[in-house]
């Protein structure tokens, strides 16, 4: 059974990159060596893997990747630090 991974990298400029792959170790290596010169991480190396989770269906992995990409930095850091109970409180709320 094929596995898919959603992962978060911390870049050298302290930003986060969220991606999806079916081969986590290969993809991290590609980020580290700068395989794709136009990629977000190319000029932000070295990168550090700070979070990943596994999926059995690629469609679900892609949905989760897109969701996490929209999250605030604080919400991504709560996920990275296994502070799952904080995630609902860090959702953007617009009150006036």
Tab-separated table of N, CA, C and O in Angstrom:
chain	number	residue	atom	x	y	z
A	1	UNK	N	0.847	-1.185	0.000
A	1	UNK	CA	0.000	0.000	0.000
A	1	UNK	C	0.892	1.249	0.000
A	1	UNK	O	1.806	1.363	0.794
A	2	UNK	N	0.597	2.150	-0.891
A	2	UNK	CA	1.376	3.378	-1.017
A	2	UNK	C	1.056	4.335	0.131
A	2	UNK	O	-0.079	4.403	0.597
A	3	UNK	N	2.072	5.072	0.567
A	3	UNK	CA	1.913	6.068	1.624
A	3	UNK	C	2.200	7.450	1.050
A	3	UNK	O	3.026	7.605	0.152
A	4	UNK	N	1.529	8.426	1.612
A	4	UNK	CA	1.735	9.821	1.231
A	4	UNK	C	1.979	10.617	2.499
A	4	UNK	O	1.416	10.318	3.548
A	5	UNK	N	2.816	11.611	2.395
A	5	UNK	CA	3.218	12.383	3.558
A	5	UNK	C	2.964	13.864	3.329
A	5	UNK	O	3.286	14.397	2.272
A	6	UNK	N	2.408	14.514	4.327
A	6	UNK	CA	2.358	15.967	4.378
A	6	UNK	C	3.434	16.359	5.375
A	6	UNK	O	3.526	15.784	6.462
A	7	UNK	N	4.276	17.299	4.987
A	7	UNK	CA	5.413	17.642	5.831
A	7	UNK	C	5.595	19.152	5.934
A	7	UNK	O	5.122	19.906	5.083
A	8	UNK	N	6.265	19.557	7.004
A	8	UNK	CA	6.610	20.962	7.202
A	8	UNK	C	8.109	21.051	7.397
A	8	UNK	O	8.686	20.323	8.216
A	9	UNK	N	8.728	21.946	6.640
A	9	UNK	CA	10.154	22.232	6.777
A	9	UNK	C	10.323	23.612	7.390
A	9	UNK	O	9.581	24.537	7.049
A	10	UNK	N	11.298	23.736	8.267
A	10	UNK	CA	11.685	25.061	8.749
A	10	UNK	C	12.891	25.476	7.928
A	10	UNK	O	13.893	24.761	7.850
A	11	UNK	N	12.772	26.621	7.294
A	11	UNK	CA	13.824	27.117	6.402
A	11	UNK	C	14.832	27.978	7.160
A	11	UNK	O	14.568	28.428	8.281
A	12	UNK	N	15.958	28.214	6.524
A	12	UNK	CA	17.032	28.989	7.164
A	12	UNK	C	16.606	30.423	7.469
A	12	UNK	O	17.189	31.063	8.346
A	13	UNK	N	15.598	30.957	6.773
A	13	UNK	CA	15.109	32.310	7.053
A	13	UNK	C	13.993	32.308	8.094
A	13	UNK	O	13.318	33.294	8.283
A	14	UNK	N	13.789	31.162	8.756
A	14	UNK	CA	12.811	30.980	9.828
A	14	UNK	C	11.374	30.880	9.312
A	14	UNK	O	10.441	30.933	10.088
A	15	UNK	N	11.192	30.735	8.012
A	15	UNK	CA	9.851	30.537	7.461
A	15	UNK	C	9.563	29.039	7.406
A	15	UNK	O	10.458	28.210	7.608
A	16	UNK	N	8.307	28.714	7.137
A	16	UNK	CA	7.900	27.311	7.024
A	16	UNK	C	7.464	27.008	5.607
A	16	UNK	O	6.852	27.839	4.937
A	17	UNK	N	7.783	25.806	5.177
A	17	UNK	CA	7.342	25.298	3.879
A	17	UNK	C	6.526	24.050	4.124
A	17	UNK	O	6.946	23.161	4.861
A	18	UNK	N	5.351	23.954	3.498
A	18	UNK	CA	4.480	22.788	3.629
A	18	UNK	C	4.414	22.092	2.277
A	18	UNK	O	4.207	22.751	1.248
A	19	UNK	N	4.603	20.779	2.288
A	19	UNK	CA	4.577	20.020	1.046
A	19	UNK	C	3.934	18.664	1.221
A	19	UNK	O	3.616	18.240	2.331
A	20	UNK	N	3.774	17.971	0.101
A	20	UNK	CA	3.230	16.608	0.090
A	20	UNK	C	4.098	15.762	-0.834
A	20	UNK	O	4.593	16.252	-1.852
A	21	UNK	N	4.310	14.503	-0.466
A	21	UNK	CA	5.148	13.603	-1.254
A	21	UNK	C	4.800	12.158	-0.948
A	21	UNK	O	4.206	11.867	0.085
A	22	UNK	N	5.216	11.267	-1.833
A	22	UNK	CA	5.065	9.836	-1.572
A	22	UNK	C	6.378	9.217	-1.099
A	22	UNK	O	6.409	8.056	-0.716
A	23	UNK	N	7.457	10.001	-1.130
A	23	UNK	CA	8.761	9.510	-0.678
A	23	UNK	C	9.418	10.615	0.152
A	23	UNK	O	10.109	11.482	-0.387
A	24	UNK	N	9.195	10.570	1.444
A	24	UNK	CA	9.618	11.667	2.314
A	24	UNK	C	11.134	11.851	2.328
A	24	UNK	O	11.622	12.972	2.173
A	25	UNK	N	11.885	10.793	2.495
A	25	UNK	CA	13.348	10.941	2.584
A	25	UNK	C	13.931	11.496	1.288
A	25	UNK	O	14.800	12.377	1.314
A	26	UNK	N	13.445	11.013	0.145
A	26	UNK	CA	13.941	11.526	-1.134
A	26	UNK	C	13.596	13.005	-1.296
A	26	UNK	O	14.418	13.812	-1.715
A	27	UNK	N	12.373	13.381	-0.934
A	27	UNK	CA	11.942	14.768	-1.120
A	27	UNK	C	12.710	15.726	-0.223
A	27	UNK	O	13.073	16.826	-0.659
A	28	UNK	N	12.979	15.312	1.006
A	28	UNK	CA	13.770	16.165	1.902
A	28	UNK	C	15.173	16.356	1.332
A	28	UNK	O	15.711	17.472	1.325
A	29	UNK	N	15.751	15.292	0.821
A	29	UNK	CA	17.076	15.384	0.194
A	29	UNK	C	17.047	16.329	-1.001
A	29	UNK	O	17.976	17.130	-1.200
A	30	UNK	N	15.988	16.271	-1.802
A	30	UNK	CA	15.860	17.179	-2.946
A	30	UNK	C	15.811	18.633	-2.488
A	30	UNK	O	16.412	19.509	-3.121
A	31	UNK	N	15.107	18.894	-1.396
A	31	UNK	CA	15.094	20.252	-0.844
A	31	UNK	C	16.497	20.648	-0.401
A	31	UNK	O	16.968	21.758	-0.690
A	32	UNK	N	17.181	19.761	0.294
A	32	UNK	CA	18.514	20.074	0.843
A	32	UNK	C	19.538	20.375	-0.250
A	32	UNK	O	20.357	21.277	-0.091
A	33	UNK	N	19.503	19.614	-1.336
A	33	UNK	CA	20.507	19.824	-2.389
A	33	UNK	C	20.091	20.905	-3.384
A	33	UNK	O	20.887	21.285	-4.241
A	34	UNK	N	18.862	21.398	-3.268
A	34	UNK	CA	18.394	22.440	-4.177
A	34	UNK	C	18.126	21.923	-5.575
A	34	UNK	O	18.510	22.547	-6.562
A	35	UNK	N	17.478	20.778	-5.672
A	35	UNK	CA	17.219	20.150	-6.973
A	35	UNK	C	16.420	21.053	-7.908
A	35	UNK	O	16.647	21.067	-9.105
A	36	UNK	N	15.472	21.793	-7.360
A	36	UNK	CA	14.625	22.664	-8.181
A	36	UNK	C	14.944	24.128	-7.878
A	36	UNK	O	14.602	24.646	-6.831
A	37	UNK	N	15.603	24.785	-8.812
A	37	UNK	CA	16.087	26.148	-8.599
A	37	UNK	C	14.973	27.179	-8.415
A	37	UNK	O	15.192	28.220	-7.827
A	38	UNK	N	13.779	26.897	-8.899
A	38	UNK	CA	12.663	27.836	-8.761
A	38	UNK	C	11.786	27.545	-7.556
A	38	UNK	O	10.761	28.192	-7.368
A	39	UNK	N	12.171	26.584	-6.741
A	39	UNK	CA	11.339	26.221	-5.595
A	39	UNK	C	11.512	27.221	-4.451
A	39	UNK	O	12.529	27.915	-4.348
A	40	UNK	N	10.518	27.265	-3.581
A	40	UNK	CA	10.532	28.169	-2.430
A	40	UNK	C	11.760	27.953	-1.555
A	40	UNK	O	12.351	28.905	-1.050
A	41	UNK	N	12.146	26.711	-1.376
A	41	UNK	CA	13.222	26.397	-0.431
A	41	UNK	C	14.626	26.580	-1.007
A	41	UNK	O	15.591	26.566	-0.257
A	42	UNK	N	14.754	26.754	-2.316
A	42	UNK	CA	16.084	26.790	-2.934
A	42	UNK	C	17.014	27.815	-2.277
A	42	UNK	O	18.150	27.504	-1.946
A	43	UNK	N	16.533	29.028	-2.073
A	43	UNK	CA	17.356	30.086	-1.479
A	43	UNK	C	17.197	30.166	0.037
A	43	UNK	O	17.713	31.076	0.672
A	44	UNK	N	16.498	29.195	0.614
A	44	UNK	CA	16.241	29.199	2.058
A	44	UNK	C	16.847	27.965	2.734
A	44	UNK	O	16.397	27.538	3.773
A	45	UNK	N	17.833	27.391	2.089
A	45	UNK	CA	18.512	26.220	2.641
A	45	UNK	C	19.580	26.648	3.630
A	45	UNK	O	20.097	27.770	3.523
A	46	UNK	N	19.912	25.782	4.573
A	46	UNK	CA	19.395	24.429	4.768
A	46	UNK	C	17.994	24.456	5.374
A	46	UNK	O	17.577	25.445	5.980
A	47	UNK	N	17.297	23.342	5.197
A	47	UNK	CA	15.963	23.178	5.758
A	47	UNK	C	16.000	22.044	6.778
A	47	UNK	O	16.863	21.182	6.728
A	48	UNK	N	15.027	22.089	7.702
A	48	UNK	CA	14.930	21.067	8.740
A	48	UNK	C	13.503	20.542	8.741
A	48	UNK	O	12.555	21.334	8.781
A	49	UNK	N	13.357	19.227	8.703
A	49	UNK	CA	12.036	18.624	8.803
A	49	UNK	C	11.562	18.766	10.242
A	49	UNK	O	12.207	18.278	11.167
A	50	UNK	N	10.430	19.459	10.443
A	50	UNK	CA	9.929	19.681	11.799
A	50	UNK	C	8.599	18.975	12.066
A	50	UNK	O	8.172	18.879	13.217
A	51	UNK	N	7.951	18.489	11.005
A	51	UNK	CA	6.680	17.789	11.186
A	51	UNK	C	6.380	16.979	9.945
A	51	UNK	O	6.687	17.397	8.828
A	52	UNK	N	5.771	15.814	10.155
A	52	UNK	CA	5.173	15.080	9.045
A	52	UNK	C	4.077	14.185	9.575
A	52	UNK	O	4.067	13.819	10.744
A	53	UNK	N	3.141	13.872	8.696
A	53	UNK	CA	2.071	12.939	9.001
A	53	UNK	C	1.807	12.114	7.754
A	53	UNK	O	2.101	12.552	6.640
A	54	UNK	N	1.272	10.936	7.947
A	54	UNK	CA	1.125	9.958	6.879
A	54	UNK	C	-0.344	9.770	6.490
A	54	UNK	O	-1.221	9.797	7.346
A	55	UNK	N	-0.564	9.551	5.201
A	55	UNK	CA	-1.901	9.295	4.658
A	55	UNK	C	-1.853	8.092	3.737
A	55	UNK	O	-0.818	7.816	3.126
A	56	UNK	N	-2.969	7.416	3.595
A	56	UNK	CA	-3.076	6.279	2.684
A	56	UNK	C	-3.670	6.687	1.339
A	56	UNK	O	-3.553	5.962	0.376
A	57	UNK	N	-4.309	7.855	1.308
A	57	UNK	CA	-4.930	8.341	0.077
A	57	UNK	C	-4.323	9.684	-0.312
A	57	UNK	O	-4.308	10.617	0.488
A	58	UNK	N	-3.853	9.784	-1.545
A	58	UNK	CA	-3.205	11.011	-2.000
A	58	UNK	C	-4.157	12.201	-1.961
A	58	UNK	O	-3.746	13.316	-1.624
A	59	UNK	N	-5.429	11.991	-2.274
A	59	UNK	CA	-6.389	13.104	-2.278
A	59	UNK	C	-6.514	13.724	-0.890
A	59	UNK	O	-6.562	14.955	-0.759
A	60	UNK	N	-6.539	12.892	0.147
A	60	UNK	CA	-6.625	13.413	1.516
A	60	UNK	C	-5.351	14.160	1.900
A	60	UNK	O	-5.406	15.191	2.574
A	61	UNK	N	-4.215	13.642	1.465
A	61	UNK	CA	-2.947	14.313	1.759
A	61	UNK	C	-2.895	15.697	1.114
A	61	UNK	O	-2.466	16.672	1.743
A	62	UNK	N	-3.355	15.787	-0.112
A	62	UNK	CA	-3.356	17.078	-0.815
A	62	UNK	C	-4.308	18.062	-0.144
A	62	UNK	O	-3.982	19.247	0.015
A	63	UNK	N	-5.460	17.592	0.280
A	63	UNK	CA	-6.413	18.458	0.988
A	63	UNK	C	-5.784	18.997	2.268
A	63	UNK	O	-5.878	20.194	2.569
A	64	UNK	N	-5.130	18.128	3.028
A	64	UNK	CA	-4.508	18.551	4.290
A	64	UNK	C	-3.355	19.520	4.026
A	64	UNK	O	-3.196	20.514	4.732
A	65	UNK	N	-2.550	19.257	3.002
A	65	UNK	CA	-1.451	20.168	2.657
A	65	UNK	C	-1.987	21.567	2.358
A	65	UNK	O	-1.483	22.569	2.884
A	66	UNK	N	-3.016	21.647	1.535
A	66	UNK	CA	-3.592	22.951	1.175
A	66	UNK	C	-4.161	23.649	2.403
A	66	UNK	O	-4.041	24.871	2.539
A	67	UNK	N	-4.765	22.872	3.304
A	67	UNK	CA	-5.327	23.443	4.529
A	67	UNK	C	-4.222	24.044	5.396
A	67	UNK	O	-4.318	25.185	5.842
A	68	UNK	N	-3.170	23.272	5.628
A	68	UNK	CA	-2.075	23.734	6.496
A	68	UNK	C	-1.367	24.940	5.894
A	68	UNK	O	-0.957	25.854	6.616
A	69	UNK	N	-1.215	24.974	4.585
A	69	UNK	CA	-0.562	26.119	3.928
A	69	UNK	C	-1.262	27.431	4.250
A	69	UNK	O	-0.624	28.481	4.303
A	70	UNK	N	-2.570	27.382	4.469
A	70	UNK	CA	-3.341	28.593	4.762
A	70	UNK	C	-3.267	29.001	6.230
A	70	UNK	O	-3.706	30.090	6.583
A	71	UNK	N	-2.762	28.136	7.069
A	71	UNK	CA	-2.721	28.408	8.503
A	71	UNK	C	-1.720	29.506	8.844
A	71	UNK	O	-0.716	29.699	8.160
A	72	UNK	N	-1.977	30.164	9.956
A	72	UNK	CA	-1.044	31.162	10.486
A	72	UNK	C	0.216	30.464	10.994
A	72	UNK	O	0.229	29.246	11.227
A	73	UNK	N	1.238	31.235	11.181
A	73	UNK	CA	2.486	30.698	11.735
A	73	UNK	C	2.236	30.078	13.111
A	73	UNK	O	2.728	28.989	13.417
A	74	UNK	N	1.447	30.746	13.943
A	74	UNK	CA	1.157	30.249	15.291
A	74	UNK	C	0.459	28.897	15.236
A	74	UNK	O	0.761	27.988	16.024
A	75	UNK	N	-0.464	28.745	14.319
A	75	UNK	CA	-1.194	27.486	14.210
A	75	UNK	C	-0.271	26.373	13.701
A	75	UNK	O	-0.320	25.241	14.183
A	76	UNK	N	0.596	26.691	12.732
A	76	UNK	CA	1.573	25.699	12.258
A	76	UNK	C	2.491	25.276	13.398
A	76	UNK	O	2.809	24.087	13.555
A	77	UNK	N	2.926	26.218	14.215
A	77	UNK	CA	3.819	25.884	15.322
A	77	UNK	C	3.119	25.052	16.389
A	77	UNK	O	3.744	24.183	17.000
A	78	UNK	N	1.830	25.270	16.592
A	78	UNK	CA	1.071	24.425	17.524
A	78	UNK	C	1.043	22.987	17.003
A	78	UNK	O	1.217	22.036	17.770
A	79	UNK	N	0.840	22.827	15.721
A	79	UNK	CA	0.857	21.495	15.116
A	79	UNK	C	2.232	20.854	15.260
A	79	UNK	O	2.349	19.700	15.689
A	80	UNK	N	3.268	21.588	14.933
A	80	UNK	CA	4.642	21.096	15.034
A	80	UNK	C	4.962	20.648	16.458
A	80	UNK	O	5.621	19.632	16.671
A	81	UNK	N	4.463	21.394	17.437
A	81	UNK	CA	4.763	21.124	18.846
A	81	UNK	C	3.739	20.211	19.526
A	81	UNK	O	3.710	20.128	20.753
A	82	UNK	N	2.917	19.532	18.711
A	82	UNK	CA	1.917	18.591	19.234
A	82	UNK	C	0.957	19.234	20.237
A	82	UNK	O	0.499	18.583	21.170
A	83	UNK	N	0.654	20.490	20.047
A	83	UNK	CA	-0.288	21.210	20.913
A	83	UNK	C	-1.648	21.241	20.220
A	83	UNK	O	-2.199	22.301	19.925
A	84	UNK	N	-2.177	20.051	19.966
A	84	UNK	CA	-3.396	19.911	19.172
A	84	UNK	C	-4.590	20.625	19.788
A	84	UNK	O	-5.464	21.117	19.073
A	85	UNK	N	-4.628	20.691	21.110
A	85	UNK	CA	-5.751	21.347	21.777
A	85	UNK	C	-5.791	22.844	21.494
A	85	UNK	O	-6.831	23.488	21.635
A	86	UNK	N	-4.681	23.418	21.079
A	86	UNK	CA	-4.611	24.855	20.771
A	86	UNK	C	-5.108	25.192	19.371
A	86	UNK	O	-5.416	26.347	19.083
A	87	UNK	N	-5.165	24.214	18.485
A	87	UNK	CA	-5.487	24.480	17.084
A	87	UNK	C	-6.818	25.214	16.888
A	87	UNK	O	-6.854	26.196	16.147
A	88	UNK	N	-7.905	24.799	17.539
A	88	UNK	CA	-9.164	25.538	17.327
A	88	UNK	C	-9.088	26.998	17.768
A	88	UNK	O	-9.665	27.880	17.143
A	89	UNK	N	-8.340	27.257	18.832
A	89	UNK	CA	-8.236	28.628	19.355
A	89	UNK	C	-7.384	29.528	18.473
A	89	UNK	O	-7.449	30.748	18.577
A	90	UNK	N	-6.572	28.932	17.618
A	90	UNK	CA	-5.692	29.714	16.753
A	90	UNK	C	-6.282	29.963	15.367
A	90	UNK	O	-5.649	30.565	14.536
A	91	UNK	N	-7.495	29.501	15.167
A	91	UNK	CA	-8.170	29.788	13.893
A	91	UNK	C	-8.456	31.270	13.824
A	91	UNK	O	-8.733	31.922	14.829
A	92	UNK	N	-8.383	31.799	12.617
A	92	UNK	CA	-8.629	33.226	12.430
A	92	UNK	C	-10.100	33.524	12.696
A	92	UNK	O	-10.982	32.899	12.140
A	93	UNK	N	-10.329	34.482	13.573
A	93	UNK	CA	-11.695	34.891	13.895
A	93	UNK	C	-11.805	36.385	13.625
A	93	UNK	O	-10.984	37.165	14.091
A	94	UNK	N	-12.815	36.758	12.903
A	94	UNK	CA	-13.002	38.172	12.570
A	94	UNK	C	-14.181	38.722	13.376
A	94	UNK	O	-15.335	38.502	13.060
A	95	UNK	N	-13.847	39.431	14.422
A	95	UNK	CA	-14.877	40.067	15.255
A	95	UNK	C	-14.643	41.571	15.218
A	95	UNK	O	-13.527	42.045	15.276
A	96	UNK	N	-15.722	42.305	15.140
A	96	UNK	CA	-15.614	43.773	15.155
A	96	UNK	C	-16.509	44.337	16.207
A	96	UNK	O	-17.481	43.822	16.602
